[in-house]
Tab-separated table of C-alpha atoms in Angstrom:
chain	number	residue	atom	x	y	z
A	1	MET	CA	22.715	64.131	9.255
A	2	SER	CA	20.234	65.015	6.681
A	3	ALA	CA	16.877	66.975	6.925
A	4	GLY	CA	14.663	67.655	4.314
A	5	GLY	CA	12.860	70.731	3.028
A	6	ALA	CA	9.670	71.181	1.115
A	7	GLY	CA	8.999	68.294	-1.106
A	8	ALA	CA	12.421	66.321	-0.114
A	9	ALA	CA	11.981	62.198	-0.580
A	10	PRO	CA	11.121	60.932	3.069
A	11	ALA	CA	13.921	58.350	2.242
A	12	TRP	CA	16.493	60.843	2.803
A	13	ILE	CA	15.318	62.139	6.368
A	14	GLY	CA	17.452	61.583	9.210
A	15	ARG	CA	20.220	59.619	7.291
A	16	ARG	CA	23.820	59.951	7.095
A	17	VAL	CA	25.072	61.425	4.145
A	18	THR	CA	28.044	63.188	1.910
A	19	GLY	CA	27.350	65.301	-0.796
A	20	ASP	CA	28.986	66.423	-3.982
A	21	THR	CA	30.471	69.897	-3.465
A	22	MET	CA	30.105	70.549	-7.293
A	23	LEU	CA	26.095	71.430	-8.031
A	24	GLY	CA	25.549	71.741	-11.682
A	25	CYS	CA	22.693	73.594	-13.081
A	26	GLY	CA	21.208	70.210	-14.253
A	27	ALA	CA	19.807	71.499	-17.853
A	28	CYS	CA	23.034	71.955	-19.717
A	29	ARG	CA	24.696	69.491	-22.139
A	30	ARG	CA	27.473	68.847	-19.770
A	31	CYS	CA	24.915	68.213	-16.883
A	32	GLU	CA	22.673	66.009	-18.917
A	33	HIS	CA	26.130	63.826	-19.957
A	34	GLY	CA	26.911	63.470	-16.154
A	35	ARG	CA	29.673	66.090	-15.834
A	36	GLN	CA	27.772	68.497	-13.828
A	37	HIS	CA	31.545	69.456	-12.001
A	38	VAL	CA	32.258	71.433	-15.028
A	39	CYS	CA	29.069	72.842	-15.920
A	40	GLU	CA	29.461	76.857	-16.624
A	41	GLN	CA	26.911	77.517	-14.075
A	42	ARG	CA	27.650	75.418	-11.223
A	43	LEU	CA	27.762	76.500	-7.500
A	44	GLU	CA	30.598	75.123	-5.356
A	45	LEU	CA	29.781	74.599	-1.730
A	46	GLY	CA	31.935	77.292	0.408
A	47	ILE	CA	33.806	78.535	-2.908
A	48	ARG	CA	31.414	79.796	-5.815
A	49	GLY	CA	27.886	81.308	-6.183
A	50	GLY	CA	27.745	82.027	-2.495
A	51	LYS	CA	26.978	78.608	-1.430
A	52	ALA	CA	27.637	77.827	2.300
A	53	GLY	CA	30.449	75.697	3.194
A	54	ALA	CA	30.135	72.652	5.325
A	55	LEU	CA	31.490	74.779	8.506
A	56	ALA	CA	27.615	76.235	8.189
A	57	GLU	CA	25.369	75.435	10.490
A	58	LYS	CA	22.964	73.905	7.729
A	59	VAL	CA	23.601	73.394	4.342
A	60	ALA	CA	21.124	73.347	1.504
A	61	THR	CA	22.037	71.175	-1.204
A	62	PRO	CA	19.857	69.232	-3.723
A	63	ALA	CA	19.037	65.627	-2.932
A	64	ARG	CA	20.499	64.242	-6.380
A	65	SER	CA	23.879	65.535	-5.104
A	66	LEU	CA	23.900	63.082	-2.190
A	67	HIS	CA	25.329	59.760	-1.037
A	68	ARG	CA	24.307	57.795	1.891
A	69	LEU	CA	27.200	56.786	4.063
A	70	PRO	CA	26.945	53.114	5.316
A	71	ASP	CA	27.424	51.980	8.954
A	72	ALA	CA	31.015	51.275	7.911
A	73	VAL	CA	32.091	54.527	7.042
A	74	ASP	CA	32.061	56.669	10.358
A	75	ASP	CA	31.841	60.218	10.492
A	76	ALA	CA	35.633	60.877	10.070
A	77	MET	CA	36.132	58.849	7.068
A	78	GLY	CA	32.723	60.505	5.589
A	79	ALA	CA	33.889	64.123	5.968
A	80	LEU	CA	37.291	62.713	3.825
A	81	VAL	CA	34.987	61.400	1.168
A	82	GLU	CA	35.225	64.548	-0.803
A	83	PRO	CA	39.353	64.418	-1.004
A	84	GLY	CA	39.422	60.689	-1.195
A	85	GLY	CA	37.301	61.096	-4.539
A	86	ASN	CA	39.953	63.288	-6.132
A	87	ALA	CA	42.685	60.978	-5.286
A	88	PHE	CA	40.315	58.054	-6.521
A	89	ARG	CA	39.961	59.700	-9.852
A	90	ALA	CA	43.268	60.691	-10.329
A	91	VAL	CA	44.639	56.853	-10.159
A	92	GLN	CA	41.805	55.756	-11.938
A	93	GLY	CA	43.014	58.436	-14.827
A	94	ALA	CA	46.555	56.615	-14.318
A	95	GLY	CA	45.350	53.381	-15.493
A	96	LEU	CA	47.302	51.440	-13.077
A	97	GLN	CA	47.782	47.523	-13.149
A	98	PRO	CA	49.041	45.673	-10.790
A	99	GLY	CA	52.771	45.638	-10.379
A	100	ASP	CA	53.028	49.002	-12.301
A	101	ARG	CA	55.340	51.697	-11.030
A	102	CYS	CA	53.525	55.028	-9.723
A	103	LEU	CA	55.493	57.915	-8.498
A	104	VAL	CA	53.309	60.575	-6.584
A	105	LEU	CA	54.484	64.102	-6.505
A	106	GLY	CA	53.349	65.878	-3.311
A	107	PRO	CA	53.009	65.034	-0.016
A	108	GLY	CA	49.679	66.487	1.064
A	109	THR	CA	46.638	65.292	1.758
A	110	ILE	CA	45.683	64.226	-1.680
A	111	GLY	CA	48.913	62.938	-2.767
A	112	LEU	CA	48.900	60.668	0.408
A	113	LEU	CA	45.168	59.574	-0.560
A	114	CYS	CA	46.372	58.798	-4.174
A	115	GLU	CA	49.220	56.617	-2.516
A	116	LEU	CA	46.569	54.884	-0.595
A	117	PHE	CA	44.296	54.092	-3.449
A	118	ALA	CA	47.448	53.344	-5.827
A	119	ARG	CA	48.360	50.610	-3.138
A	120	ALA	CA	44.981	49.054	-2.976
A	121	ALA	CA	45.257	48.889	-6.856
A	122	GLY	CA	48.457	46.611	-6.624
A	123	ALA	CA	50.897	49.281	-7.781
A	124	GLU	CA	54.405	49.810	-6.542
A	125	VAL	CA	54.040	53.199	-5.098
A	126	HIS	CA	56.543	55.924	-4.537
A	127	LEU	CA	56.424	59.545	-3.264
A	128	LEU	CA	58.627	62.392	-3.809
A	129	ALA	CA	58.176	64.408	-0.457
A	130	ARG	CA	58.972	68.098	0.361
A	131	ASP	CA	61.246	67.474	3.183
A	132	ALA	CA	61.959	65.131	5.922
A	133	VAL	CA	58.885	65.718	7.988
A	134	SER	CA	56.527	65.052	5.238
A	135	ALA	CA	58.621	61.666	4.312
A	136	ALA	CA	58.625	60.525	7.848
A	137	PHE	CA	54.667	60.653	7.985
A	138	ALA	CA	54.536	58.965	4.529
A	139	ARG	CA	56.332	56.283	5.984
A	140	SER	CA	54.270	55.924	9.210
A	141	LEU	CA	51.528	55.118	6.524
A	142	GLY	CA	53.139	52.044	5.727
A	143	PHE	CA	55.430	53.392	2.444
A	144	ASP	CA	59.010	52.419	2.195
A	145	ASP	CA	59.783	54.227	-0.962
A	146	VAL	CA	59.632	57.548	-0.035
A	147	TRP	CA	62.308	59.852	-1.613
A	148	THR	CA	63.315	63.847	-1.706
A	149	GLU	CA	64.069	65.344	-4.658
A	150	GLU	CA	67.892	64.818	-4.170
A	151	ARG	CA	67.008	60.925	-3.778
A	152	LEU	CA	65.073	60.300	-6.250
A	153	PRO	CA	66.162	57.089	-7.782
A	154	ALA	CA	66.410	56.912	-11.675
A	155	LEU	CA	63.501	54.047	-12.415
A	156	PRO	CA	61.092	53.841	-15.093
A	157	TRP	CA	57.965	55.413	-13.777
A	158	ASP	CA	54.688	53.706	-15.577
A	159	ALA	CA	52.932	56.419	-14.059
A	160	VAL	CA	53.218	59.837	-12.413
A	161	ILE	CA	50.665	61.666	-10.587
A	162	GLU	CA	51.110	65.606	-9.978
A	163	ALA	CA	49.296	66.433	-6.673
A	164	SER	CA	51.377	69.388	-5.560
A	165	ASN	CA	51.073	73.190	-5.809
A	166	SER	CA	54.606	73.768	-7.232
A	167	PRO	CA	54.459	75.569	-10.672
A	168	LEU	CA	57.648	73.558	-11.864
A	169	LEU	CA	56.353	69.885	-10.754
A	170	PRO	CA	54.156	69.353	-13.665
A	171	ALA	CA	56.856	69.539	-16.318
A	172	ARG	CA	59.148	67.444	-14.057
A	173	ALA	CA	56.217	64.899	-14.154
A	174	LEU	CA	56.357	65.042	-18.022
A	175	GLU	CA	59.920	64.462	-17.797
A	176	LEU	CA	59.880	61.470	-15.372
A	177	VAL	CA	57.323	59.362	-16.737
A	178	GLU	CA	58.281	56.355	-19.195
A	179	PRO	CA	57.491	56.957	-23.075
A	180	GLY	CA	54.156	55.370	-23.558
A	181	GLY	CA	52.889	55.946	-19.815
A	182	ARG	CA	50.307	58.432	-18.158
A	183	VAL	CA	50.708	61.561	-16.330
A	184	VAL	CA	47.745	62.992	-13.974
A	185	TYR	CA	47.595	66.589	-13.041
A	186	ILE	CA	45.390	67.159	-10.204
A	187	GLY	CA	47.640	69.718	-8.464
A	188	LEU	CA	47.082	73.537	-8.669
A	189	ALA	CA	49.973	76.146	-8.573
A	190	GLY	CA	49.246	79.797	-7.410
A	191	THR	CA	51.039	80.841	-10.891
A	192	PRO	CA	51.116	79.303	-14.024
A	193	SER	CA	52.848	75.755	-14.412
A	194	ARG	CA	53.874	74.925	-17.976
A	195	ILE	CA	54.782	71.798	-20.042
A	196	ASP	CA	56.136	71.035	-23.594
A	197	THR	CA	53.778	69.550	-25.298
A	198	ARG	CA	56.672	68.198	-28.069
A	199	ASP	CA	57.772	65.978	-24.875
A	200	LEU	CA	54.107	64.931	-24.516
A	201	ALA	CA	53.815	64.163	-27.901
A	202	LEU	CA	57.503	62.728	-28.853
A	203	LYS	CA	56.900	60.396	-25.371
A	204	ASP	CA	53.393	59.429	-26.638
A	205	VAL	CA	52.180	60.165	-22.940
A	206	THR	CA	48.818	60.223	-22.326
A	207	ALA	CA	48.302	63.312	-19.807
A	208	VAL	CA	44.956	63.377	-17.750
A	209	GLY	CA	43.423	66.480	-15.596
A	210	VAL	CA	41.186	66.085	-12.793
A	211	LEU	CA	39.315	68.987	-11.254
A	212	SER	CA	37.094	67.009	-8.612
A	213	ALA	CA	35.788	64.449	-7.039
A	214	SER	CA	32.211	64.173	-8.328
A	215	PRO	CA	32.302	61.252	-10.390
A	216	GLY	CA	34.596	59.527	-8.001
A	217	LEU	CA	32.496	59.675	-4.871
A	218	ALA	CA	30.572	56.511	-5.066
A	219	GLY	CA	33.676	54.582	-5.842
A	220	THR	CA	35.665	56.349	-2.741
A	221	ILE	CA	32.659	55.573	-0.172
A	222	ASP	CA	32.768	51.807	-1.399
A	223	ALA	CA	36.898	51.620	-1.146
A	224	TYR	CA	36.233	52.796	2.619
A	225	ALA	CA	33.365	50.692	3.344
A	226	ALA	CA	35.407	47.861	2.318
A	227	GLY	CA	38.591	48.467	4.341
A	228	VAL	CA	40.670	48.712	1.091
A	229	VAL	CA	41.672	52.211	2.089
A	230	ASP	CA	41.260	53.766	5.373
A	231	PRO	CA	41.892	57.664	5.293
A	232	ARG	CA	41.838	58.627	9.197
A	233	PRO	CA	45.367	58.229	9.551
A	234	LEU	CA	45.813	61.397	8.032
A	235	ILE	CA	43.706	63.303	10.664
A	236	ALA	CA	45.725	64.966	13.310
A	237	ALA	CA	43.220	65.887	15.446
A	238	THR	CA	39.213	65.918	16.079
A	239	LEU	CA	38.162	69.484	17.219
A	240	THR	CA	34.899	71.670	17.517
A	241	LEU	CA	34.227	74.814	15.780
A	242	ASP	CA	35.432	76.537	18.743
A	243	ASP	CA	38.968	75.643	18.044
A	244	LEU	CA	38.491	76.623	14.531
A	245	PRO	CA	39.804	79.951	14.413
A	246	ALA	CA	43.103	78.950	16.308
A	247	ILE	CA	43.742	76.373	13.499
A	248	LEU	CA	42.954	78.644	10.528
A	249	SER	CA	45.413	81.154	11.890
A	250	GLY	CA	48.118	78.574	11.870
A	251	VAL	CA	48.088	77.510	15.428
A	252	ARG	CA	48.781	73.517	15.674
A	253	PRO	CA	47.485	72.322	19.101
A	254	PRO	CA	50.297	70.631	20.975
A	255	ALA	CA	48.292	67.009	21.057
A	256	ALA	CA	47.871	67.322	17.517
A	257	GLY	CA	49.480	64.403	15.514
A	258	PRO	CA	51.360	64.855	12.377
A	259	GLY	CA	48.629	64.460	9.938
A	260	PRO	CA	47.381	67.035	7.070
A	261	LYS	CA	43.988	67.039	8.383
A	262	PHE	CA	41.670	68.662	11.176
A	263	HIS	CA	38.177	67.012	11.462
A	264	VAL	CA	35.797	69.077	12.927
A	265	ALA	CA	32.937	67.423	14.519
A	266	LEU	CA	29.576	69.026	15.880
């Protein structure tokens, strides 16, 4: 729920909102062209520049970064707008048309949301899961074409979305995609992940990198509000702040579901 500081527009007071986590300086060329998420001087909530994150009692953020949440988007969905925006942009980058075959590498939150948005775009969606447990959860979301590496079928993939943290899968994505297809890189590994640009050029592949949800927030809210994508099955449990230390230390509550996300409700 929003509250205003000095000079804040009254229209924002008391509204349910979500906000961009990338706060550009507002004055540089990148910001002026709508690319504040790659502003060299940007602040990032909870990450960069000493800005408090969303678990703080209050978060100060400029009104220009806010997006209103319609009544059809409840608080749990609102908390998943930011990860959804990353997936929304990744699927946009894949350029999917109805009937295209899309392979998503990585069964985490972003990978699963990519599946949901790709399905909403009319694609035939496949997922490369990490193990039997992650494969089973993906199937519970209604995806039948879920594979582990040893069982991945040799199919032509029109687009591959790399959403893992593996340093090896970016090159694998380029290997798997059809010539003339598209590869989207949204996953980040802890060590350098390398591709051979000869493969990129000789296969005439378009590669797209996605850093943040910023340009996809409005589209994600619209998709949630319309019921085109429902991210709530990804939430394992709803908790309070008092429950959080145990979660962050790796303790999973016995009653938690199999989803990858925990929703903190105040």
